[in-house]
Amino acid sequence: MARGLWFLSRAVGRLRPLLVQGPTRGFSASAPEQLHVCVVGSGPAGFYTADRMLKGHEGAQVDIIDRLPTPFGLVRSGVAPDHPETKIVVNQFSRVAANGRCSFFGNVTLGRDISLSELHKTYHAVVLAYGAESDRSLGIPGEDLRGIHSAREFVWWYNGHPDMCDLCPDLKNTESAVVLGQGNVALDVARILLRCKAELATTDITDYALDALRGSTIRKVYLVGRRGPVQAACTAKELREILGLKNVRICIKESDLLTTPADEEEMRNSRIQRRVYELLSKAASAHGGNNYNDQKELHFLFFRRPTRFIPAENGSTIGAVQLEKTVLKGDEVTGKQVAVGTGEFEDLKCGLVLKSIGYKSLPVQGLPFDKNRGVVPNLRGRVLNSESETATVERGLYVVGWLKRGPTGIVATNLHCAEETVASILEDDKKGVLRPPSDSKKHGRTGLLEILEQKNVRFVPFSGWEKIDSMEKMAGQLRNKPREKITTWDGLQKAANE
Amino acid sequence: MFPRISRLGARLLREPRAETRAGNLLNSGGILYQGHVNRHSTPVVTPTVLSLRNVLLSTATSGDQDESSQAKDKISVTFVNKDGSEKTISVPIGMSMLEAAHENDIELEGACEGSLACSTCHVIVMDVNYYNKLEDPADEENDMLDLAFGLTETSRLGCQVIAKPELDGMRLALPVATRNFAVDGYVPKPH
C-alpha cells in the first residue's frame, strides 16, 4: 500500500515541471530549441531512449512509433507470463509516455506505412530500436519439417503476439520435446512446457496456449547445448527457477560436470558462470534416490550439437534429432573454448523441436546493415554507412538495443545502451550537426501526422493502448488472471478504437 | 511493503553459506570502485582482494557508531551520483535505499520496483565497514548482482538495503558503467 502511494507521488512529482512549462512550450512551437526525435520501436530500448532523451534535452519532442497497436515490445511478447515482476518496468515506461513531450504512434510500420527517408526528412534525429524479429537458422537438413519451431515463434504464441496467435504447435503427438540451446529463452520455453498448469493459469498466458498446454502429452524436455555446464548461456535466476519446478525430475549426467583447467579458468573469470555451474552440480547430486512416479523430466544434454532433423514415419513431421557429440577446444584466435564435433552420433526421438539459438534483426530499405553480425554498423549508436574502417556517419540516424548490439542481455542492458546512444545524439546536437541553421524543414510530429493522414494510416495513440489495457485487465479479472490478452490484429484495433 | 516481503522470502530460501561476503563476490577482473577511487576524498579501500579481506576480519566487532545513533528514527545516508556530486539525505529506519533515493530525486533506477527481478538499483557501499553491517545478500539478490553493470565487492541492490541505526553515515555510490557509456559533457538532468 505504502509502496503504491510512493510511486503515485513520484509520478505526480514528475508531472509538476510539465504543468509549469507546458503552456509556454505550446506557444513556442517554432522555437529554435525544439529537437524532433523519432524512436522506431517501443520496447525497453526505445522507451529508455525516449526517457533519457526527454531528461537530457529540454526541447526534445519524442515520438515513438511501433508496428503493433501495443507498446513495450518484448516486455509484452517476450517476457514469460510467469515472470510478472519483470514486467513491472512498464509502469516506468507508461510514465514516460505520459510526458507531454512524448507521443506514441502504434500500428505504424517502418518500411510499409512510412519509409526511413521520410522519417529522416521529418525528424532531426531518428533512433532505430526495432529489435530482432527473426531467427538465426541452423542450416542443417530437415529444418523445414513440421513440429520444428523457433523459440521466438513459440514464445510469441503463448504470449499472444498477433503475428503468431495461429501457430498451433502440436503438443499432443509426443512425450518428448527437444529445445536446442541453453540460454534464458530456452529455459523459458522448457519451463512453460513443464510447469504445472494450475500455476500457469493465474498468469497472463493466453487462454489458447493454456488450453493447448493442458492437453499436452509432453513429459520429457531435453535442453541441448553444444558446450558444457560451465559455458551454459543462462543466468542463475532462471536456472534456479527451473531446477525448483514442482514434480519435475532434473537429469544431468555426472560425467558432464567434470571440469578441465580451461573450465576452471573460465569460472575464475566469471562470477555468473561459476554460479550457474554450482547450481547445475548441486542439482545433479540432489535428485538421486527419490520415487518419481508420473513425474516429468528435464534433461540437460551437454556437449551435443544438432546435425540433422529426421522425419517421423509419415515423412513430414519431426521424428528425431541427430546429435553429434562434441569436445571443447580452445580457439586459437579468440582463446574461447569452442565445441568441435567428434564424429560420434546419436538420435534423440522427439515430436517437437524448439530452436533457441538466437534472434536475428532484419534490415529495412535504406538502412546500412551488417548481414554477418545481424546488426546496424554503428559508432556509439551513430549509424555508419558501412562496416568498413572508412565508414562515415549517417547524419541524424541512430540505433539502440538489439539492432545495435545484437540479441543479448536483459531489460536493464538497454538502459546503458540507450544512455550511450542518447549521449551521442546530445553531443551531435551540441555541435550543431542535427539542426544546421539553414535547415528549417523538419516539422517532427506535425510532419508525421501529415504523412500518416496522406497515406490513410490509422495509428493507435497511447490512449488507444490504454483502452486495450483496461479491456484486457477486465477480462483477466473474470478468470483470476492479471489480464487476458487480445491476440488478433482486428481485436486489438477494435479495442483501441472503442 | 513488497520489498520487505520479498526480502523476507528470499531470506527463507537462503543457503547457509558464509562465503557470500565480500571477497568471494569479485570476479578476478578486479573491478572495484571504478571511477570512484580517485574522484572522492572518502574512505577508500585498497582495491585488492587480499587487503579487503584483512579489513573484513579486523573490523567485525566495531560498535561505537551503533550506540550513538540507536535512539534516532532516521539515519543519514550520502549518495554519490554518477557525475561525482553528492547528496546527503535522511532515511527513516525500515525504508529501503531505493525508496529513499526516489523520494529524494536521486537518479537510481528501480525497474522492477523492488521485487528482485532486475539489477537497476545497484549501489556500491563505499566503506566496507558499512558493507559488513548489512546482512549477506540472498541468492536471489546475488542472481541479480551477477548481471549488474560495474559490479564491485561491496555492491548491493538498493531495494535490499534497509535503513537501520548502524548504517547511519553510510555512503552509497551509483555505479558508473564499466564500458564507456558515459560521455564528456552529458549530464543527466534530474526529474
XYZ file of C-alpha atoms in Angstrom:
689
model
C 0.000 0.000 0.000
C 2.646 2.445 1.120
C 4.559 1.429 -1.929
C 1.714 2.222 -4.266
C 1.433 5.690 -2.782
C 5.115 6.155 -3.082
C 5.058 5.549 -6.794
C 1.986 7.668 -7.239
C 3.725 10.538 -5.515
C 6.714 10.019 -7.759
C 4.562 10.172 -10.820
C 2.935 13.362 -9.644
C 6.324 14.789 -8.784
C 7.428 14.176 -12.334
C 4.403 15.829 -13.786
C 4.881 19.035 -11.890
C 7.567 20.599 -14.091
C 5.442 19.794 -17.100
C 2.438 21.591 -15.769
C 4.527 24.666 -15.266
C 6.352 24.512 -18.549
C 3.606 23.090 -20.714
C 1.741 26.265 -21.720
C 4.822 28.303 -22.581
C 6.029 25.467 -24.778
C 2.709 25.284 -26.503
C 3.060 28.837 -27.754
C 6.604 28.382 -28.907
C 6.017 25.567 -31.372
C 8.533 27.015 -33.773
C 11.045 27.933 -31.082
C 14.532 27.062 -32.257
C 15.346 24.931 -29.258
C 12.957 22.144 -30.266
C 14.659 18.906 -31.140
C 12.397 16.491 -33.004
C 13.281 12.879 -32.288
C 11.595 9.768 -33.648
C 12.176 6.423 -31.948
C 11.219 3.381 -34.023
C 10.197 0.560 -31.701
C 8.628 0.782 -28.242
C 10.408 -1.989 -26.378
C 12.790 -1.345 -23.480
C 15.495 0.101 -25.758
C 13.003 2.502 -27.330
C 11.419 3.627 -24.080
C 14.703 4.034 -22.224
C 15.934 6.106 -25.165
C 12.825 8.302 -25.000
C 13.244 8.662 -21.244
C 16.898 9.682 -21.426
C 16.195 11.966 -24.384
C 13.435 13.826 -22.517
C 15.595 14.169 -19.430
C 18.700 15.156 -21.360
C 17.219 17.853 -23.606
C 14.529 20.273 -22.518
C 13.419 20.911 -26.079
C 13.248 17.285 -27.130
C 9.925 16.193 -28.629
C 9.977 12.428 -28.817
C 7.628 10.384 -30.991
C 7.716 6.631 -30.610
C 6.329 4.566 -33.474
C 5.653 0.834 -33.325
C 4.264 -1.603 -35.866
C 1.988 -3.142 -33.223
C -1.019 -1.366 -31.712
C 0.514 -2.227 -28.319
C 3.692 -0.782 -26.788
C 6.520 -2.329 -24.748
C 7.911 -4.841 -27.275
C 9.332 -7.939 -25.676
C 8.126 -6.951 -22.222
C 4.708 -7.870 -23.597
C 5.533 -10.543 -26.144
C 8.859 -11.920 -24.874
C 8.982 -11.931 -21.082
C 7.465 -15.173 -19.826
C 3.939 -14.996 -18.364
C 5.173 -16.442 -15.079
C 7.621 -13.557 -14.657
C 5.222 -10.727 -13.755
C 7.889 -8.940 -11.705
C 9.999 -8.432 -14.833
C 7.068 -6.660 -16.454
C 6.744 -4.074 -13.689
C 9.069 -1.855 -15.731
C 6.093 -0.919 -17.932
C 4.958 1.366 -15.085
C 8.050 3.430 -15.681
C 7.588 3.322 -19.459
C 3.986 4.458 -19.087
C 5.152 7.475 -17.106
C 7.500 8.304 -19.987
C 4.595 8.037 -22.426
C 2.559 10.363 -20.206
C 5.165 13.090 -20.591
C 3.698 15.963 -22.595
C 6.728 15.966 -24.888
C 6.343 12.275 -25.785
C 3.811 10.621 -28.106
C 3.155 7.028 -29.086
C 2.066 6.030 -32.588
C 1.134 2.347 -32.665
C 0.139 0.426 -35.765
C 2.713 2.286 -37.875
C 5.188 0.062 -39.718
C 8.547 1.380 -40.838
C 9.147 0.315 -44.423
C 5.437 -0.098 -45.194
C 3.477 2.838 -43.802
C 6.409 5.185 -43.695
C 9.901 4.963 -45.145
C 13.177 5.622 -43.431
C 13.887 8.549 -45.728
C 10.509 10.093 -44.889
C 11.323 9.851 -41.183
C 14.756 11.255 -41.851
C 13.237 14.265 -43.612
C 10.752 14.833 -40.801
C 12.935 14.488 -37.693
C 16.244 15.908 -36.534
C 17.142 12.512 -35.144
C 15.748 9.067 -35.936
C 16.609 6.305 -33.469
C 16.037 2.747 -34.646
C 15.055 0.484 -31.771
C 13.029 -2.163 -33.549
C 14.988 -5.107 -32.198
C 15.257 -8.550 -33.705
C 12.089 -10.037 -35.151
C 13.555 -13.029 -36.936
C 15.627 -16.074 -36.067
C 19.020 -17.494 -36.776
C 18.791 -20.803 -38.567
C 20.881 -23.905 -38.079
C 21.218 -24.636 -41.778
C 21.033 -28.404 -41.358
C 18.907 -30.931 -43.292
C 15.274 -31.305 -42.284
C 14.881 -27.877 -40.689
C 11.547 -27.383 -42.501
C 9.833 -30.449 -41.037
C 6.544 -29.890 -39.254
C 6.917 -29.695 -35.491
C 10.094 -27.617 -35.621
C 9.632 -24.024 -34.474
C 11.885 -21.262 -33.395
C 11.635 -20.489 -29.710
C 10.664 -16.952 -30.707
C 7.585 -18.246 -32.545
C 6.615 -20.407 -29.587
C 7.148 -17.528 -27.147
C 5.149 -15.112 -29.319
C 2.427 -17.752 -29.493
C 1.952 -18.260 -25.768
C 2.369 -14.517 -25.181
C -0.313 -13.585 -27.693
C 1.699 -11.723 -30.334
C -0.843 -11.120 -33.126
C 1.579 -12.481 -35.768
C 1.823 -15.845 -34.067
C -1.560 -16.476 -32.468
C -2.290 -19.117 -35.144
C 0.885 -21.145 -34.667
C -0.948 -24.092 -33.041
C 2.102 -26.160 -32.089
C 1.215 -29.846 -31.807
C 1.803 -30.785 -28.179
C -0.307 -33.942 -28.264
C 1.520 -36.392 -30.511
C 4.608 -36.946 -28.446
C 6.002 -37.263 -24.970
C 9.372 -35.685 -25.775
C 10.326 -32.170 -26.771
C 13.826 -31.037 -27.667
C 14.929 -27.480 -27.009
C 18.096 -26.555 -28.870
C 20.053 -24.055 -26.823
C 20.551 -23.438 -23.118
C 20.089 -19.702 -22.782
C 17.311 -17.981 -20.855
C 14.855 -18.224 -23.755
C 15.472 -21.973 -23.912
C 14.832 -22.196 -20.182
C 11.661 -20.121 -20.572
C 10.107 -22.401 -23.188
C 11.154 -25.544 -21.315
C 9.650 -24.168 -18.120
C 6.376 -23.274 -19.816
C 6.160 -26.823 -21.214
C 6.840 -28.409 -17.827
C 5.289 -26.061 -15.315
C 2.177 -27.239 -13.537
C -0.816 -25.800 -15.380
C -2.584 -24.590 -12.242
C 0.374 -22.263 -11.712
C 0.247 -21.029 -15.294
C -3.489 -20.429 -15.100
C -3.030 -17.401 -12.848
C -0.539 -15.712 -15.187
C -1.288 -13.577 -18.250
C -0.615 -16.513 -20.599
C -3.093 -16.561 -23.480
C -6.128 -18.792 -22.994
C -5.487 -20.804 -26.174
C -1.923 -21.554 -25.068
C -3.110 -22.616 -21.631
C -5.682 -24.957 -23.241
C -3.050 -26.454 -25.533
C -0.628 -26.924 -22.643
C -3.342 -28.569 -20.537
C -3.812 -31.118 -23.295
C -0.092 -31.584 -23.775
C 1.338 -35.092 -23.616
C 4.904 -33.868 -23.275
C 6.603 -35.396 -20.243
C 10.243 -35.037 -21.115
C 12.073 -31.936 -22.211
C 15.683 -32.056 -23.376
C 17.803 -28.911 -23.239
C 20.650 -29.417 -25.684
C 23.870 -27.411 -25.575
C 26.949 -27.628 -27.769
C 29.219 -26.921 -24.873
C 29.378 -27.880 -21.205
C 27.760 -26.780 -17.943
C 30.455 -24.153 -17.408
C 29.514 -22.483 -20.694
C 25.717 -22.670 -20.333
C 24.330 -19.323 -21.518
C 21.521 -18.955 -18.980
C 21.529 -16.792 -15.864
C 21.341 -18.064 -12.310
C 17.850 -16.753 -11.598
C 16.215 -18.588 -14.494
C 18.225 -21.727 -13.817
C 17.373 -21.738 -10.115
C 13.723 -21.380 -11.039
C 13.566 -24.289 -13.476
C 15.586 -26.548 -11.187
C 12.988 -25.948 -8.495
C 9.877 -26.757 -10.549
C 7.297 -28.905 -8.821
C 7.144 -32.529 -9.926
C 9.974 -32.228 -12.389
C 12.919 -34.548 -12.104
C 16.220 -32.974 -13.153
C 18.566 -35.219 -15.103
C 22.195 -34.210 -15.524
C 24.974 -36.670 -16.295
C 27.580 -36.582 -13.560
C 30.311 -37.138 -16.144
C 29.345 -33.919 -17.931
C 30.163 -31.991 -14.784
C 33.861 -32.853 -14.829
C 35.819 -29.683 -15.452
C 39.081 -29.053 -17.236
C 41.705 -26.472 -16.238
C 40.323 -24.251 -19.017
C 36.843 -24.529 -17.465
C 38.239 -23.642 -14.057
C 39.916 -20.615 -15.564
C 36.646 -19.503 -17.167
C 34.847 -19.781 -13.850
C 37.525 -17.801 -12.053
C 36.969 -15.037 -14.554
C 33.187 -15.049 -14.493
C 31.067 -14.888 -11.407
C 27.919 -15.792 -13.340
C 29.445 -18.869 -14.978
C 30.705 -20.043 -11.620
C 27.306 -19.630 -10.008
C 25.467 -21.329 -12.889
C 27.852 -24.263 -12.729
C 27.389 -24.556 -8.959
C 23.619 -24.697 -9.380
C 23.883 -27.403 -12.028
C 26.228 -29.565 -9.989
C 24.078 -29.210 -6.910
C 21.010 -30.213 -8.910
C 22.808 -33.218 -10.370
C 23.593 -34.635 -6.965
C 20.324 -33.682 -5.260
C 17.983 -35.712 -7.434
C 19.074 -39.222 -6.633
C 17.052 -41.898 -4.904
C 13.541 -40.457 -4.642
C 10.462 -42.048 -6.045
C 9.499 -40.265 -9.224
C 6.303 -41.878 -10.425
C 4.352 -39.931 -13.013
C 6.843 -37.157 -12.895
C 8.006 -35.030 -15.731
C 11.671 -34.923 -16.627
C 14.046 -32.178 -17.610
C 17.258 -33.419 -19.193
C 20.293 -31.210 -19.596
C 22.222 -32.589 -22.550
C 25.685 -31.081 -22.771
C 28.368 -31.492 -25.435
C 25.911 -32.230 -28.270
C 25.233 -30.366 -31.474
C 22.325 -30.979 -33.839
C 23.395 -32.196 -37.275
C 20.159 -33.383 -38.884
C 16.420 -33.491 -38.311
C 14.981 -36.936 -39.052
C 11.350 -37.205 -40.174
C 8.854 -39.494 -38.486
C 7.301 -42.386 -40.416
C 4.825 -40.097 -42.153
C 7.775 -38.298 -43.728
C 6.611 -34.780 -42.969
C 6.816 -34.264 -39.206
C 9.827 -34.350 -36.932
C 10.671 -37.766 -35.515
C 14.139 -37.349 -34.073
C 17.142 -35.049 -33.899
C 20.511 -36.413 -34.847
C 23.119 -35.126 -32.414
C 26.868 -35.209 -32.729
C 28.956 -35.453 -29.584
C 31.391 -32.601 -29.156
C 34.519 -31.743 -27.226
C 35.806 -28.331 -26.275
C 38.881 -26.891 -27.925
C 40.494 -23.513 -27.301
C 40.027 -21.262 -30.304
C 43.428 -20.027 -31.430
C 42.197 -16.563 -32.324
C 39.767 -15.697 -29.538
C 41.062 -18.031 -26.843
C 37.452 -19.028 -26.133
C 36.540 -22.678 -25.801
C 34.504 -23.808 -28.808
C 32.663 -27.075 -29.446
C 34.157 -29.375 -32.066
C 32.360 -32.427 -33.440
C 33.800 -35.852 -32.641
C 32.153 -37.806 -35.467
C 30.139 -39.793 -32.957
C 26.380 -39.514 -33.487
C 23.181 -40.435 -31.669
C 19.488 -39.930 -32.408
C 17.133 -38.339 -29.915
C 13.469 -39.166 -30.532
C 11.007 -36.323 -30.193
C 7.836 -34.869 -31.677
C 8.547 -31.199 -31.056
C 11.688 -29.136 -31.541
C 12.129 -25.556 -30.374
C 15.230 -23.866 -31.730
C 16.528 -21.357 -29.239
C 19.788 -20.435 -30.879
C 19.375 -16.694 -31.176
C 17.199 -13.977 -32.624
C 18.118 -12.059 -35.747
C 17.436 -8.463 -36.738
C 16.015 -7.588 -40.130
C 17.153 -4.677 -42.302
C 14.814 -2.017 -43.744
C 15.267 -0.230 -47.025
C 17.899 2.471 -46.943
C 19.482 1.287 -43.716
C 23.113 0.106 -43.639
C 23.140 -3.436 -42.280
C 25.870 -5.873 -41.337
C 24.458 -9.170 -42.578
C 27.090 -11.278 -40.858
C 26.558 -9.866 -37.419
C 22.869 -9.079 -37.930
C 23.273 -5.537 -36.574
C 23.421 -1.999 -37.916
C 27.049 -0.818 -38.089
C 27.385 1.996 -35.576
C 29.729 4.093 -33.509
C 28.281 4.538 -30.017
C 24.842 4.424 -31.536
C 25.560 6.636 -34.560
C 24.671 4.690 -37.703
C 27.642 4.192 -40.031
C 27.142 3.814 -43.753
C 29.098 0.546 -43.872
C 31.044 -1.810 -41.647
C 34.371 -0.904 -43.254
C 37.028 1.124 -41.473
C 36.466 4.109 -43.734
C 32.752 4.254 -42.948
C 31.158 7.626 -42.347
C 28.363 8.610 -40.004
C 24.815 8.893 -41.345
C 23.761 12.276 -40.038
C 20.730 12.181 -37.759
C 20.404 8.403 -37.781
C 20.943 6.364 -34.620
C 20.454 2.845 -33.373
C 19.874 1.301 -29.947
C 19.101 -2.050 -28.337
C 19.332 -5.399 -30.114
C 19.598 -3.787 -33.522
C 22.723 -2.031 -32.251
C 24.500 -4.700 -30.239
C 22.889 -7.999 -31.138
C 20.142 -10.006 -29.417
C 21.591 -10.479 -25.939
C 21.222 -9.048 -22.483
C 18.417 -8.288 -20.092
C 15.926 -5.433 -19.908
C 18.374 -3.303 -17.919
C 21.119 -3.737 -20.527
C 19.071 -1.423 -22.704
C 19.284 1.294 -20.085
C 23.025 1.671 -20.523
C 22.747 1.092 -24.243
C 20.180 3.912 -24.503
C 22.323 6.226 -22.383
C 25.177 5.752 -24.825
C 23.048 6.457 -27.893
C 21.380 9.473 -26.277
C 24.788 10.831 -25.265
C 25.787 10.641 -28.940
C 22.636 12.486 -30.010
C 23.142 15.235 -27.430
C 26.774 15.575 -28.382
C 25.911 15.864 -32.078
C 23.204 18.386 -31.313
C 25.612 20.481 -29.290
C 27.953 20.519 -32.266
C 25.104 21.786 -34.416
C 25.102 18.696 -36.606
C 21.401 17.914 -36.180
C 19.918 21.391 -36.596
C 22.029 23.372 -39.035
C 20.736 26.988 -39.294
C 19.929 26.509 -42.982
C 17.680 23.556 -42.293
C 14.236 24.515 -41.026
C 12.161 21.909 -42.823
C 11.915 19.342 -40.061
C 8.472 19.519 -38.535
C 8.570 16.454 -36.319
C 5.167 15.355 -35.067
C 3.214 17.671 -37.379
C 5.085 16.225 -40.336
C 4.481 12.664 -39.205
C 0.761 13.284 -38.790
C 0.599 14.736 -42.292
C 2.320 11.714 -43.810
C 0.098 9.277 -41.926
C -3.011 11.148 -42.995
C -1.915 11.260 -46.631
C -1.359 7.519 -46.581
C -4.529 6.875 -44.656
C -2.724 5.048 -41.860
C -4.891 4.690 -38.755
C -2.398 4.896 -35.942
C -3.126 3.888 -32.360
C -2.221 6.596 -29.821
C -1.203 5.780 -26.261
C -4.789 6.406 -25.170
C -5.783 3.637 -27.602
C -3.377 1.276 -25.888
C -4.836 2.300 -22.535
C -8.239 1.155 -23.786
C -6.767 -2.190 -24.846
C -5.026 -2.394 -21.488
C -8.146 -1.828 -19.430
C -10.208 -4.240 -21.534
C -7.567 -6.919 -21.101
C -7.370 -6.330 -17.389
C -11.137 -6.517 -17.022
C -11.292 -9.759 -18.992
C -8.468 -11.100 -16.846
C -10.286 -10.306 -13.625
C -13.095 -12.682 -14.568
C -10.581 -15.501 -14.823
C -8.382 -14.590 -11.896
C -5.539 -13.557 -14.207
C -3.694 -10.239 -14.349
C -5.012 -9.817 -17.900
C -6.480 -11.775 -20.776
C -4.565 -10.610 -23.821
C -6.267 -9.640 -27.040
C -4.291 -11.569 -29.617
C -5.534 -10.667 -33.076
C -4.818 -7.590 -35.177
C -8.537 -6.984 -35.627
C -9.300 -7.391 -31.966
C -6.536 -5.029 -30.926
C -7.570 -2.350 -33.399
C -11.202 -2.613 -32.415
C -10.355 -2.350 -28.731
C -8.144 0.674 -29.358
C -10.922 2.465 -31.232
C -13.695 1.709 -28.748
C 5.816 -3.213 1.842
C 6.593 -5.522 -1.037
C 10.358 -5.136 -0.906
C 10.368 -6.295 2.649
C 8.211 -9.276 1.909
C 10.396 -10.327 -0.953
C 13.390 -9.800 1.227
C 11.936 -11.995 3.893
C 11.020 -14.649 1.375
C 14.460 -14.505 -0.073
C 15.958 -14.911 3.346
C 13.942 -18.055 3.968
C 15.325 -19.552 0.817
C 18.856 -18.606 1.583
C 21.505 -21.241 1.798
C 23.600 -21.177 4.917
C 26.774 -20.197 3.170
C 29.276 -17.899 4.761
C 31.336 -17.278 1.685
C 28.940 -14.821 0.104
C 30.621 -11.987 1.972
C 32.841 -9.625 0.118
C 35.951 -11.272 -1.137
C 34.287 -14.084 -2.988
C 31.961 -11.891 -4.957
C 34.616 -10.325 -7.082
C 35.325 -11.779 -10.439
C 39.005 -11.829 -10.971
C 38.790 -8.948 -13.375
C 39.199 -6.894 -10.237
C 36.744 -4.101 -10.930
C 36.406 -2.189 -7.722
C 35.154 1.304 -7.159
C 35.602 2.121 -10.766
C 35.766 5.815 -11.266
C 35.249 6.455 -7.591
C 38.615 5.632 -6.198
C 40.326 8.775 -7.333
C 37.441 11.098 -7.544
C 36.397 11.388 -3.950
C 38.192 12.039 -0.750
C 36.142 9.416 1.050
C 37.437 6.397 2.904
C 38.807 4.365 0.082
C 39.577 0.689 0.249
C 42.677 -0.522 -1.471
C 41.365 -2.363 -4.495
C 42.837 -5.751 -3.908
C 41.062 -8.794 -2.655
C 43.730 -9.560 -0.097
C 43.638 -6.240 1.704
C 39.873 -6.144 1.649
C 39.750 -9.488 3.396
C 42.013 -8.127 6.099
C 39.699 -5.205 6.642
C 36.755 -7.558 6.885
C 38.410 -9.530 9.616
C 39.716 -6.630 11.646
C 36.542 -4.586 11.872
C 33.978 -7.185 12.755
C 33.432 -6.042 16.338
C 33.381 -2.278 15.994
C 30.197 -0.950 17.544
C 30.778 2.672 18.551
C 28.531 4.131 15.934
C 25.662 1.822 16.826
C 25.213 3.235 20.304
C 25.246 6.864 19.328
C 22.572 6.513 16.662
C 20.315 3.961 18.257
C 17.768 6.405 19.575
C 17.160 8.055 16.202
C 14.359 7.053 13.930
C 16.162 8.365 10.893
C 19.656 7.881 9.629
C 21.796 9.962 7.348
C 22.900 8.455 4.042
C 25.007 10.096 1.356
C 24.540 9.197 -2.311
C 27.396 9.848 -4.702
C 25.984 10.433 -8.176
C 27.483 9.303 -11.439
C 28.932 12.759 -12.031
C 30.620 12.754 -8.636
C 28.191 15.168 -6.966
C 26.891 14.178 -3.563
C 23.562 14.368 -1.814
C 23.031 13.565 1.837
C 19.511 12.574 2.813
C 17.846 11.361 5.953
C 16.186 7.989 5.701
C 13.602 6.611 8.134
C 14.529 3.331 9.792
C 12.996 0.468 7.847
C 12.970 2.205 4.474
C 14.916 0.763 1.562
C 17.607 2.803 -0.135
C 15.661 2.531 -3.394
C 12.591 4.167 -1.864
C 14.729 6.752 -0.101
C 16.556 7.619 -3.317
C 13.320 8.077 -5.215
C 11.745 10.203 -2.508
C 14.757 12.482 -2.784
C 15.011 12.649 -6.574
C 18.221 10.684 -6.749
C 18.782 9.099 -10.155
C 18.573 5.479 -9.064
C 16.545 3.279 -11.393
C 14.082 0.814 -9.975
C 12.739 -1.038 -12.995
C 11.092 -3.862 -11.034
C 10.149 -1.632 -8.091
C 11.987 -3.710 -5.554
C 10.791 -7.184 -6.474
C 14.271 -8.645 -7.047
C 13.808 -9.036 -10.786
C 16.349 -6.554 -12.092
C 19.666 -5.012 -11.168
C 18.918 -1.384 -11.955
C 19.052 -0.181 -8.338
C 22.634 -1.380 -7.963
C 24.573 0.713 -5.438
C 28.126 0.449 -4.178
C 28.671 0.684 -0.449
C 31.731 2.912 -0.285
C 33.002 1.812 3.095
C 33.482 -1.858 3.707
C 32.710 -1.392 7.418
C 29.197 -0.420 6.488
C 29.004 -3.202 3.935
C 29.769 -5.678 6.688
C 26.924 -4.348 8.809
C 24.458 -5.484 6.162
C 23.042 -8.953 6.098
C 24.530 -11.200 3.446
C 22.789 -10.870 0.102
C 20.309 -13.674 -0.536
C 20.816 -15.956 -3.518
C 18.097 -14.071 -5.338
C 19.922 -10.789 -4.849
C 23.196 -12.339 -5.946
C 21.468 -13.665 -9.061
C 20.628 -10.089 -9.985
C 24.032 -8.720 -8.978
C 25.536 -11.212 -11.462
C 24.053 -9.001 -14.158
C 24.807 -5.595 -12.686
C 26.997 -3.124 -14.505
C 30.205 -2.190 -12.775
C 29.944 -4.847 -10.066
C 32.279 -4.414 -7.102
C 32.954 -6.407 -3.958
C 30.650 -4.173 -1.962
C 27.829 -3.949 -4.493
C 24.247 -4.357 -3.305
C 20.784 -3.772 -4.660
C 19.339 -0.558 -3.246
C 15.971 -2.228 -2.706
C 17.533 -4.781 -0.363
C 19.454 -2.330 1.808
C 17.066 -1.322 4.574
C 17.839 1.603 6.858
C 18.831 0.623 10.374
C 20.638 2.604 13.075
C 24.042 1.031 12.446
C 24.001 2.354 8.894
C 23.924 5.997 9.953
C 26.540 7.889 7.930
C 26.725 5.306 5.134
C 27.870 6.449 1.697
C 26.491 4.819 -1.441
C 27.846 5.362 -4.935
C 25.791 4.949 -8.079
C 27.892 2.776 -10.367
C 29.486 4.280 -13.396
C 29.020 1.802 -16.231
C 32.071 -0.306 -16.892
C 32.048 0.402 -20.570
C 32.468 3.878 -21.978
C 28.791 4.642 -21.888
C 29.224 7.975 -20.170
C 30.467 10.697 -22.423
C 32.027 14.032 -21.553
C 29.510 16.791 -21.281
C 26.492 14.521 -20.785
C 24.868 15.310 -17.502
C 21.527 13.606 -16.999
C 19.037 16.171 -15.766
C 17.066 15.474 -12.613
C 13.321 14.996 -12.974
